[in-house]
Short mmCIF file of C-alpha atoms and ligand atoms in Angstrom, two decimals:
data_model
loop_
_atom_site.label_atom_id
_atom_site.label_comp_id
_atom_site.label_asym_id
_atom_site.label_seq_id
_atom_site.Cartn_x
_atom_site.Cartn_y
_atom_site.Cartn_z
CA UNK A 139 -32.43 3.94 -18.38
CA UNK A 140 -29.37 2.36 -17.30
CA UNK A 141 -28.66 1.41 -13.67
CA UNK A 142 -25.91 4.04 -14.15
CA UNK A 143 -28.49 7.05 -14.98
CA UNK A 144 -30.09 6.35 -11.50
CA UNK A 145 -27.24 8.01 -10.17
CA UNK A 146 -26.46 10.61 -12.46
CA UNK A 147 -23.54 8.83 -14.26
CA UNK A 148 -22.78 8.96 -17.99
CA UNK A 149 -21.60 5.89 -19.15
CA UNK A 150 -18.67 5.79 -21.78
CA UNK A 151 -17.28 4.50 -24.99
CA UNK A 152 -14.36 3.19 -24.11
CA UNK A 153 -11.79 2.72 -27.03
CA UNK A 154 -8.78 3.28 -25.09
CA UNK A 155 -8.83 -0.64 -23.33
CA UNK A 156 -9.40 -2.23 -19.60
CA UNK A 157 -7.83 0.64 -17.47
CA UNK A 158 -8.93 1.22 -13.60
CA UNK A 159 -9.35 4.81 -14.35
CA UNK A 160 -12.23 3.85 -16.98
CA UNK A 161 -13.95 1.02 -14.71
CA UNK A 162 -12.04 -1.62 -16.60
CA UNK A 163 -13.64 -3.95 -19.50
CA UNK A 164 -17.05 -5.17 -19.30
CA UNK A 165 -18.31 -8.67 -18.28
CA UNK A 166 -19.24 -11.38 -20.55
CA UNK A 167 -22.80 -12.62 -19.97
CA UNK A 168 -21.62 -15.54 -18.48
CA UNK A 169 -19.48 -14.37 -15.96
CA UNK A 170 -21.93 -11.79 -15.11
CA UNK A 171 -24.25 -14.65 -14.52
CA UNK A 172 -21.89 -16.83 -12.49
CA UNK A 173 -21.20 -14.11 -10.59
CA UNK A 174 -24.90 -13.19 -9.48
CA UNK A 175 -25.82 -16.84 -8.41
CA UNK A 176 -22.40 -17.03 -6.50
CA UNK A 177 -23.34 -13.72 -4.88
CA UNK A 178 -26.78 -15.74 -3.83
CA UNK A 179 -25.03 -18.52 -1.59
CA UNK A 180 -22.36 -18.07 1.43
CA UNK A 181 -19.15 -19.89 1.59
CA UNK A 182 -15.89 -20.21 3.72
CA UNK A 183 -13.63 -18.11 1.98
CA UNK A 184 -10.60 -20.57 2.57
CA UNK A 185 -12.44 -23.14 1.16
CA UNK A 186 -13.38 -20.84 -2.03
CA UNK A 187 -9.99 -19.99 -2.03
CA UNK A 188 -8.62 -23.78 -1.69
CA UNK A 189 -11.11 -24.57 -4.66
CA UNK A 190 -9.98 -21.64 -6.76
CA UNK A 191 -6.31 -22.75 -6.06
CA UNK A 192 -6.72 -25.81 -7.69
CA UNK A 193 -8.01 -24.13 -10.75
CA UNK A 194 -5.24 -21.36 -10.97
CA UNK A 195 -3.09 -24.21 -10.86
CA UNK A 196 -4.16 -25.94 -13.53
CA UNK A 197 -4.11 -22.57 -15.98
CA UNK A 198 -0.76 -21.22 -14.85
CA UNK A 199 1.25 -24.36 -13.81
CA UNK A 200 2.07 -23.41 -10.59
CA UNK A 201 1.27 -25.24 -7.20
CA UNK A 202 -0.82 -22.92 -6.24
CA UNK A 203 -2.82 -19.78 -6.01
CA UNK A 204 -5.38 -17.61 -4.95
CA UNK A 205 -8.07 -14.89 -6.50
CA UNK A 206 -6.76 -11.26 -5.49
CA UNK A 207 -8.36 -7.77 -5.59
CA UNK A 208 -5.94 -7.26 -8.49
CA UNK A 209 -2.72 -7.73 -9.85
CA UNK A 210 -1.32 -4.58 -7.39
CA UNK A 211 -2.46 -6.52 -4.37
CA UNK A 212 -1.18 -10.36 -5.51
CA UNK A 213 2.50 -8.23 -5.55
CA UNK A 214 1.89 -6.81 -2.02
CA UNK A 215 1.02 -10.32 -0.74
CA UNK A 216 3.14 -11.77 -2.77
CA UNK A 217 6.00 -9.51 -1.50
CA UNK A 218 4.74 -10.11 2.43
CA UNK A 219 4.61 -13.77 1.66
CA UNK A 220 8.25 -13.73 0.96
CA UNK A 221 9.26 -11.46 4.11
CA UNK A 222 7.38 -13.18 6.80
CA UNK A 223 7.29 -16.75 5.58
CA UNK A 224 5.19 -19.08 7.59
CA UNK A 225 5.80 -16.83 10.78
CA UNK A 226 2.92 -15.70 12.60
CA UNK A 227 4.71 -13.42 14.53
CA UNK A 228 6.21 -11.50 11.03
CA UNK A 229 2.87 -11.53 9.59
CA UNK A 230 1.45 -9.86 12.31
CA UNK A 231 4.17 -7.17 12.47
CA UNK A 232 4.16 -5.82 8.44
CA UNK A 233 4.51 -3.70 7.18
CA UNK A 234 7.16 -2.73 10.18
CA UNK A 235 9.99 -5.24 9.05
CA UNK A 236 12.78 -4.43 11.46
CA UNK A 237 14.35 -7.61 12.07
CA UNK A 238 13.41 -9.38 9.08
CA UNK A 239 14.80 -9.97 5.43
CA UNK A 240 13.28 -6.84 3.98
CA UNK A 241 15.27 -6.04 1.04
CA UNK A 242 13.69 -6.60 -2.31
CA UNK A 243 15.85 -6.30 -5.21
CA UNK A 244 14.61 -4.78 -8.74
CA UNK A 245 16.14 -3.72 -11.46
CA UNK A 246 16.02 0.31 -11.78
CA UNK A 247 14.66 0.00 -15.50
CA UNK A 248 11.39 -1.85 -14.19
CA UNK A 249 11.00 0.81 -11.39
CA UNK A 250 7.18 1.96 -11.78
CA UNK A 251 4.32 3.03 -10.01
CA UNK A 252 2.87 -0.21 -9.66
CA UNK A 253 5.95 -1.23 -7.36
CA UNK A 254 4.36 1.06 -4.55
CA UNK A 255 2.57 -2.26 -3.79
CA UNK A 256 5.87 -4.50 -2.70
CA UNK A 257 7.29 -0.98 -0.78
CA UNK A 258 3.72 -1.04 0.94
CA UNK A 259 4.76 -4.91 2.60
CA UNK A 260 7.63 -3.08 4.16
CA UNK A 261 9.88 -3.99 1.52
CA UNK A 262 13.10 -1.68 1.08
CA UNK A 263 13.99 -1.63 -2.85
CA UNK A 264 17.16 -2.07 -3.70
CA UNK A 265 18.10 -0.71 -7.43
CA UNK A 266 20.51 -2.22 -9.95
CA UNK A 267 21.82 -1.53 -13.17
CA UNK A 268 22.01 1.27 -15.23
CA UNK A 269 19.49 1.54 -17.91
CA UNK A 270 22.25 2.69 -20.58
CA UNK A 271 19.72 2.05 -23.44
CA UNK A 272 16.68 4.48 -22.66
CA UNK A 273 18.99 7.19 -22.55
CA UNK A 274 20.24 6.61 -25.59
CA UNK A 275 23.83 6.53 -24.41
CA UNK A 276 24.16 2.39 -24.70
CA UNK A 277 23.46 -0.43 -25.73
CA UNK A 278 22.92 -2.29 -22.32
CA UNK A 279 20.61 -2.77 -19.00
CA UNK A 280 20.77 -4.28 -15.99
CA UNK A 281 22.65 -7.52 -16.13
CA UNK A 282 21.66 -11.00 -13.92
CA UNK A 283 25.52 -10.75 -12.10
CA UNK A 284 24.42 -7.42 -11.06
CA UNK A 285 21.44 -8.49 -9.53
CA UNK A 286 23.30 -11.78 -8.27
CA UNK A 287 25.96 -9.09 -6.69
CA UNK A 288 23.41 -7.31 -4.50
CA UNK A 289 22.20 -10.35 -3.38
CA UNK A 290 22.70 -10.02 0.91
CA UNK A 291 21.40 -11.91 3.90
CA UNK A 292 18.55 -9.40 3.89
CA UNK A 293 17.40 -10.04 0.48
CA UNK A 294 14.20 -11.26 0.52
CA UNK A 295 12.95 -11.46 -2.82
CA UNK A 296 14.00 -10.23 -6.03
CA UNK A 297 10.87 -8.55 -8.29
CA UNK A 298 10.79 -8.69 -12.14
CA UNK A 299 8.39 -6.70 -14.19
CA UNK A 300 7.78 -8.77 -17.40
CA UNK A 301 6.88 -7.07 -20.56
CA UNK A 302 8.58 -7.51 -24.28
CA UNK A 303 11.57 -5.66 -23.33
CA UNK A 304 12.66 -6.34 -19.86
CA UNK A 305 16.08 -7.12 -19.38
CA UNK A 306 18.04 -9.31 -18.49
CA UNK A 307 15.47 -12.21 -19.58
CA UNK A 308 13.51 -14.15 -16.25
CA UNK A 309 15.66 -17.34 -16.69
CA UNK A 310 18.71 -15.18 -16.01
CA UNK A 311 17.34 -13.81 -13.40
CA UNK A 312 16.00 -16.87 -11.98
CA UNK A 313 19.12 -18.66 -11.92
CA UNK A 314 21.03 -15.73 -10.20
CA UNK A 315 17.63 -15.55 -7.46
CA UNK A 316 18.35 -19.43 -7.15
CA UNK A 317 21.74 -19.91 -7.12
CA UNK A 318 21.35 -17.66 -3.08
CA UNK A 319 17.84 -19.45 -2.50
CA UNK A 320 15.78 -16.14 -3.32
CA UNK A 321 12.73 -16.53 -4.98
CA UNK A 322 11.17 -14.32 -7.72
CA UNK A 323 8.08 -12.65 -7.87
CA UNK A 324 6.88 -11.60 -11.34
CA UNK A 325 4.52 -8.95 -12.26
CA UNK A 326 2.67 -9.75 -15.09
CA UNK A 327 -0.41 -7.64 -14.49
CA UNK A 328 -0.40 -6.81 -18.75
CA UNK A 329 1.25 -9.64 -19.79
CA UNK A 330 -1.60 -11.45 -21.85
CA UNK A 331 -2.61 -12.09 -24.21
CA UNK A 332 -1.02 -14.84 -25.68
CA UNK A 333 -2.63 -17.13 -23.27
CA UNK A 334 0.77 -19.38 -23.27
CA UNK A 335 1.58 -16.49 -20.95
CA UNK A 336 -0.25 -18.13 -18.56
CA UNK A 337 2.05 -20.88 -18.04
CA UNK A 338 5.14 -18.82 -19.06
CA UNK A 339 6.66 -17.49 -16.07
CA UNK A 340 6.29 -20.37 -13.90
CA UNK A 341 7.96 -22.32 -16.43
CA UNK A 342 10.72 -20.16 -16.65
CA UNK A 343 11.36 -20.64 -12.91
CA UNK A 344 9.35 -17.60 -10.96
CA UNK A 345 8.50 -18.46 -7.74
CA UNK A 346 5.09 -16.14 -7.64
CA UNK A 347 3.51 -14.02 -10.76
CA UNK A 348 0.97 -11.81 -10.54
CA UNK A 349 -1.87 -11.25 -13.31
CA UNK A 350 -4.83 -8.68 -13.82
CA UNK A 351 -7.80 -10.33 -13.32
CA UNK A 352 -9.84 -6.65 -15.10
CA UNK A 353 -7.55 -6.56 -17.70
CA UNK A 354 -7.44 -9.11 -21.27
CA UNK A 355 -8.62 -11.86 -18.71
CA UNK A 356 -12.09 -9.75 -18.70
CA UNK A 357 -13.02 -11.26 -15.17
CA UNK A 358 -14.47 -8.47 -12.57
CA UNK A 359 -12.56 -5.14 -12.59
CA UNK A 360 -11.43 -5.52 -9.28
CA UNK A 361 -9.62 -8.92 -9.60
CA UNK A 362 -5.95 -10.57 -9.96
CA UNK A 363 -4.29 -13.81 -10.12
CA UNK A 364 -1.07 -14.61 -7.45
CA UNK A 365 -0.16 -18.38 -8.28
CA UNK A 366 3.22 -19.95 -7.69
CA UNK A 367 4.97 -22.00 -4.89
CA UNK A 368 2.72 -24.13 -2.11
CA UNK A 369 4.39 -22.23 1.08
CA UNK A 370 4.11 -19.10 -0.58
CA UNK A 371 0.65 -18.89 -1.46
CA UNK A 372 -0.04 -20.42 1.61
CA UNK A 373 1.83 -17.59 3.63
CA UNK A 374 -0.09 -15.07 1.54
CA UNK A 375 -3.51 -16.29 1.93
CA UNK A 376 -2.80 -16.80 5.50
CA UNK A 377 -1.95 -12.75 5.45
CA UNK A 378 -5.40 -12.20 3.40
CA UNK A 379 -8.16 -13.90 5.04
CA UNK A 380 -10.19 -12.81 7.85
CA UNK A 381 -9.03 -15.12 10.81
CA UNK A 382 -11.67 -14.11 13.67
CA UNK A 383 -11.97 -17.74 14.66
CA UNK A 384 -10.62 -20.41 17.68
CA UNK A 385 -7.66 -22.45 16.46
CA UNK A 386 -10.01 -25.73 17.27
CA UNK A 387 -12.41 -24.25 15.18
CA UNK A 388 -10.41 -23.63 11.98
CA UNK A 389 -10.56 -26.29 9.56
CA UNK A 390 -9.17 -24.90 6.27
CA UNK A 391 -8.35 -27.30 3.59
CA UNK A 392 -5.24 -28.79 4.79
CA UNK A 393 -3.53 -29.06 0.87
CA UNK A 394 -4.08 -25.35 0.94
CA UNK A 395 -3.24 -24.50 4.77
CA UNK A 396 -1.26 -26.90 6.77
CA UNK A 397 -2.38 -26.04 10.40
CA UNK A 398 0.05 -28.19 11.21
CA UNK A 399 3.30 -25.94 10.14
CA UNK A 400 1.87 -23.43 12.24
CA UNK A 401 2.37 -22.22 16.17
CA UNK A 402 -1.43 -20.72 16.09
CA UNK A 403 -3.45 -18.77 13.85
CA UNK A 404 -1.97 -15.37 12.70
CA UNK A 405 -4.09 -12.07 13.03
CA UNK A 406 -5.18 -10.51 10.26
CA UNK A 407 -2.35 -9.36 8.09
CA UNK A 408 -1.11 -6.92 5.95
CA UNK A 409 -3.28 -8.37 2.96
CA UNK A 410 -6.59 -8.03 5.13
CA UNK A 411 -7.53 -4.65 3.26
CA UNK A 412 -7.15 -6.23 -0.54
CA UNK A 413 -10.79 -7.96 0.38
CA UNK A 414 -12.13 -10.36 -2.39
CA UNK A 415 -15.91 -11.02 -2.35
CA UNK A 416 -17.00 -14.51 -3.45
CA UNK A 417 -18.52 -13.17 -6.19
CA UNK A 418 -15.03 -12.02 -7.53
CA UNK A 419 -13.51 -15.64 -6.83
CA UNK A 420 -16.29 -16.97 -9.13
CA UNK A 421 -16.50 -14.22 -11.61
CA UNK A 422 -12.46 -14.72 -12.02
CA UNK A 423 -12.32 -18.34 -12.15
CA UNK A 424 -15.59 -17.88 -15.25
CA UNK A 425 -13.63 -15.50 -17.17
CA UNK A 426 -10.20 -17.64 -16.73
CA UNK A 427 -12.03 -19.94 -17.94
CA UNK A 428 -13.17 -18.27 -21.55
CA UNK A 429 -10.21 -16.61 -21.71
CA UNK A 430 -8.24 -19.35 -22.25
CA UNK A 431 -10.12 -21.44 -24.39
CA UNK A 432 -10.25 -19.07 -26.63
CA UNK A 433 -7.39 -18.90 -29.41
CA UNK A 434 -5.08 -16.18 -29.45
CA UNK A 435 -6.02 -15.95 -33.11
CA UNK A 436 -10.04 -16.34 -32.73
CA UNK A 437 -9.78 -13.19 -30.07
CA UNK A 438 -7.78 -10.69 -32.71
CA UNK A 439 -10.34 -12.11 -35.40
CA UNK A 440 -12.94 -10.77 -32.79
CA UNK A 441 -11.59 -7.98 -31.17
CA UNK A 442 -10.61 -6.74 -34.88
CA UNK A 443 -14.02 -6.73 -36.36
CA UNK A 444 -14.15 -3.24 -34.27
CA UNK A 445 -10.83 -1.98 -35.99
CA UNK A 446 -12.18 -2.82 -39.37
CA UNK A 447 -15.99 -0.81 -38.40
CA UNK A 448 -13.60 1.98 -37.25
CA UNK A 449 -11.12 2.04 -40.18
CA UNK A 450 -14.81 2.22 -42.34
CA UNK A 451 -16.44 4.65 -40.57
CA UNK A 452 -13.30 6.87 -40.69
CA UNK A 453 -13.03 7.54 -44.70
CA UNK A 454 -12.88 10.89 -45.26
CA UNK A 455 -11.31 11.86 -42.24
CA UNK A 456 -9.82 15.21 -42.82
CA UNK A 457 -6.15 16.68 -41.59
CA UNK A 458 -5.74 13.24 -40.05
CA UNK A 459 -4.13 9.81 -41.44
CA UNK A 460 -5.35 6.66 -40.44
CA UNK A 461 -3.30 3.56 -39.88
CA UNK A 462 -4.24 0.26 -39.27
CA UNK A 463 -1.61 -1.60 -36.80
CA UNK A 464 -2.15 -5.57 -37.36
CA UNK A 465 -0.52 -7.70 -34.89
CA UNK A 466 -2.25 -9.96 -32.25
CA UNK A 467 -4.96 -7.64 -31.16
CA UNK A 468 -5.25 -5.05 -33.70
CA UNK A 469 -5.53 -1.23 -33.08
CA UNK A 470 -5.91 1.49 -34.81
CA UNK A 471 -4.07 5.51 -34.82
CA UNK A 472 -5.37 8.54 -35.94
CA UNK A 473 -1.96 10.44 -36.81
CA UNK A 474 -3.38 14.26 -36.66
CA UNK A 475 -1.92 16.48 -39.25
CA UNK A 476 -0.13 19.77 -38.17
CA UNK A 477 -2.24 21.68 -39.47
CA UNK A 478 -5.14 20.45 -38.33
CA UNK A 479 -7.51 22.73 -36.05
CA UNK A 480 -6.65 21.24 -33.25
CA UNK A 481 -4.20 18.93 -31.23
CA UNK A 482 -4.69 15.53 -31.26
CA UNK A 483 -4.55 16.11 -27.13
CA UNK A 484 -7.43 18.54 -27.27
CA UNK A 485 -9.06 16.32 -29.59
CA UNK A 486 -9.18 13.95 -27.13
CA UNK A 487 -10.42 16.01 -24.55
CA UNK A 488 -13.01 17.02 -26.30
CA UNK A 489 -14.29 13.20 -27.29
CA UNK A 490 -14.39 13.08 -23.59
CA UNK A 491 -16.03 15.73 -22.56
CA UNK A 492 -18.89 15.42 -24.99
CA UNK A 493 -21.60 12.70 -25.16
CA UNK A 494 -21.77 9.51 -25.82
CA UNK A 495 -18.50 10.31 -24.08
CA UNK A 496 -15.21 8.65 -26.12
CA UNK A 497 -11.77 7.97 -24.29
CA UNK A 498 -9.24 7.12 -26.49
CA UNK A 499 -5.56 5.94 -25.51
CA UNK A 500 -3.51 9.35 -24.84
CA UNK A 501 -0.22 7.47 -24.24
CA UNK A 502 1.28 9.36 -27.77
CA UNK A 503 -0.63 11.94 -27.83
CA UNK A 504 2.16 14.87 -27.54
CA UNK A 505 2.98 13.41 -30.71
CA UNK A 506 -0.28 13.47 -32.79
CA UNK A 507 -1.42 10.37 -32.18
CA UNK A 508 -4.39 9.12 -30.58
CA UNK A 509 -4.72 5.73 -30.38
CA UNK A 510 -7.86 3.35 -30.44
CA UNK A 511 -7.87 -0.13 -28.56
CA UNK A 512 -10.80 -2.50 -29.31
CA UNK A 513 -10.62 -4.33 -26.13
CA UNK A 514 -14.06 -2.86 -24.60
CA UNK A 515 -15.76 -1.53 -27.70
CA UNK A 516 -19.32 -2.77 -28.55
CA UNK A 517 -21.05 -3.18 -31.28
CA UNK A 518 -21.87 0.75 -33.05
CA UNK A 519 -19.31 1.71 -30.92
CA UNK A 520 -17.09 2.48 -33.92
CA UNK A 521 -19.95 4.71 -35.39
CA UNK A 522 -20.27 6.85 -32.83
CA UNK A 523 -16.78 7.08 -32.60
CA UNK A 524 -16.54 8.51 -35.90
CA UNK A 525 -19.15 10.64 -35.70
CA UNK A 526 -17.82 12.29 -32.82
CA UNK A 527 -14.39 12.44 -33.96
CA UNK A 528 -14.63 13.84 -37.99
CA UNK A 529 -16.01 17.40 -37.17
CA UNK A 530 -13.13 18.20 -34.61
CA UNK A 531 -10.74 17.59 -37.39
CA UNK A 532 -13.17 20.22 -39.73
CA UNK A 533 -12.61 24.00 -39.74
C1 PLP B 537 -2.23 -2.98 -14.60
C2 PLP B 537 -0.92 -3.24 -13.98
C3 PLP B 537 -0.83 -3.49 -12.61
C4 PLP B 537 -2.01 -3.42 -11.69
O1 PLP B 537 -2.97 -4.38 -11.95
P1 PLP B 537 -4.35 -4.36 -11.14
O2 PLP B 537 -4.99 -5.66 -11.51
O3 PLP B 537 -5.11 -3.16 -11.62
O4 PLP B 537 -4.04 -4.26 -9.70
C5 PLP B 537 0.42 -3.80 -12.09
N1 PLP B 537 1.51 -3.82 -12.87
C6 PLP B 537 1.47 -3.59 -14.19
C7 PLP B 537 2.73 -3.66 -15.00
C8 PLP B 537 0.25 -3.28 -14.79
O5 PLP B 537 0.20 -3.05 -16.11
#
């Protein structure tokens, strides 16, 4: 019985990949076991923090950083960290940013749900460009003068969603951001593999990035990465932890929080809800750790093992065609055919609803496809898979 059936919850195959919907991956061993003796000690959280900062460091390049709830709360601290500064007085007033540089700029292309979390610092977006190339009308996007044009005295921040595509490229950007003192914060909650990505976007000039800690990482579900400049970090931590304490009293690590830049201690700030247990630091900082000394290529040697069971256990599929996509982490698509007996979308519902419950990744399904990640499959997984899957295709 698994600690799940106590409470009258199925637990699922998961071929679609670390998503917050579907509990994200699952732990390594190792972090799993970090993360239960960490959970058997008690800490001060700055100096957790101060200690994890060091390590973040060291992995991304930056100056600094601290262990978030996620990569959606790094950008809201991240975002609040560029608004108030070292000010106490700001801090203690966001999200309500009336009289402060509120204005973050973004480029309308990027716009996505995830940017709720830099409106939610109090952050007014401001849109450029015209993203001529999704509609199929042009060739172009956004362009860095464009963003360097809406550049004002309120402009606190300009925010850059990385992914293959995201134009113009961050050094553009950067330089533009620079050239008026405004720093960058990237979000690059998806953005690994490769693990050079770690380093990437500090070295290309961003002032804060944001990772997934749940996602190819495979630390705890609910964890995140925000590294980048000394002053901002320190502005966002100061806006995270839990400050119940006498000034005389406080005695954070002073690399990590200079008391001494500081009128008094701030309140607790905007990033007081996006709570990270100790358990989380560790488990993050465990998983960092694997993650990155593993190769790029020994992980799709891995991970692909599953696409190969799958592609096996899949001959003889009928009114379906399988194909194998290589590339760093390989996947796998079942293309259904029209006329098959049913959608590839009810298909899918169907692996879901039944049990051992399958989610797949619906992201083309309208067009036939359902796709198979092998990010948080297990061993058999791909057997079960197939079993479910080849008499939905049958008449
Ligand atoms: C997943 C994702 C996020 C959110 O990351 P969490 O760690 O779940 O908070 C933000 N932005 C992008 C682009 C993402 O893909």
């Amino acid at each position: 019985m698994s600690i799940y059936d106590q409470i009258g919850v199925r637990t699922i195959i998961n071929a679609k990949g670390p998503s917050t919907r579907l509990s994200g991956g699952f732990l390594d061993p190792d972090v799993a076991a970090a993360m239960a003796e960490a959970a058997t000690y008690c800490v001060e959280m700055a100096e957790l923090q101060a200690g994890a900062s060091k390590v973040l460091a060291e992995y991304t390049g930056a100056e600094a950083g601290i262990v978030t709830s996620g990569a959606a709360a790094g950008l809201l601290m991240g975002t609040a960290a560029c608004i108030a500064g070292l000010d106490p007085i700001k801090m203690s007033k966001l999200p309500d940013t009336r009289g402060m540089k509120n204005e973050v700029i973004m480029v309308r292309s990027q716009r996505n749900f995830y940017d709720h979390a830099v409106r939610g610092a109090g952050a007014q977006l401001i849109e450029v460009g015209l993203p001529d190339r999704y509609a199929g009308a042009g060739v172009r996007d956004c362009e860095a003068w464009e963003i360097e044009a809406a550049i004002t005295p309120q402009t606190a921040a300009v925010f850059y969603v990385a992914n293959g595509n995201s134009q113009p490229s961050l050094p553009e950007v950067v330089k533009a951001a620079h050239a008026h003192n405004v720093p960058v914060i990237v979000d690059a909650a998806g953005q690994l593999p490769p693990v050079s990505n770690l380093k990437r976007f500090i070295a290309e000039g961003a002032d804060l990035v944001a990772f997934s800690g749940g996602k190819a990482i495979g630390g705890p579900q609910s964890s995140g990465i925000l590294a980048g400049k000394r002053d901002l970090i320190m502005s966002a931590i100061l806006q995270h932890l839990d400050l119940d304490i006498y000034w005389e009293q406080w005695a954070p690590p002073k690399e990590f929080i200079d008391k001494s830049r500081l009128p008094g201690a701030p309140h607790h700030g905007i990033g007081r809800p996006c709570k990270v247990g100790k358990e989380i630091v560790v488990g993050l900082l465990v998983a960092l750790k694997k993650f990155a000394a593993e190769s790029d290529d020994q992980r799709g040697e891995r991970l692909g093992r599953h696409i190969k069971a799958l592609h096996a256990a899949l001959s003889g599929l009928d009114h379906a065609r399988v194909q194998v996509n290589a590339g760093r982490i390989p996947s796998l698509e079942v293309h259904v055919a029209k006329d098959a007996p049913r959608s590839a979308l009810d298909i899918m519902i169907e692996l879901e609803k039944g049990n051992p419950s399958v989610h797949a990744n619906p992201s083309r399904a309208k067009q036939g496809i359902i796709g198979f990640s092998p990010w948080c499959m297990k061993d058999g997984d791909a057997e079960k898979i197939a079993a479910r899957l080849k008499p939905l295709l049958r008449y």
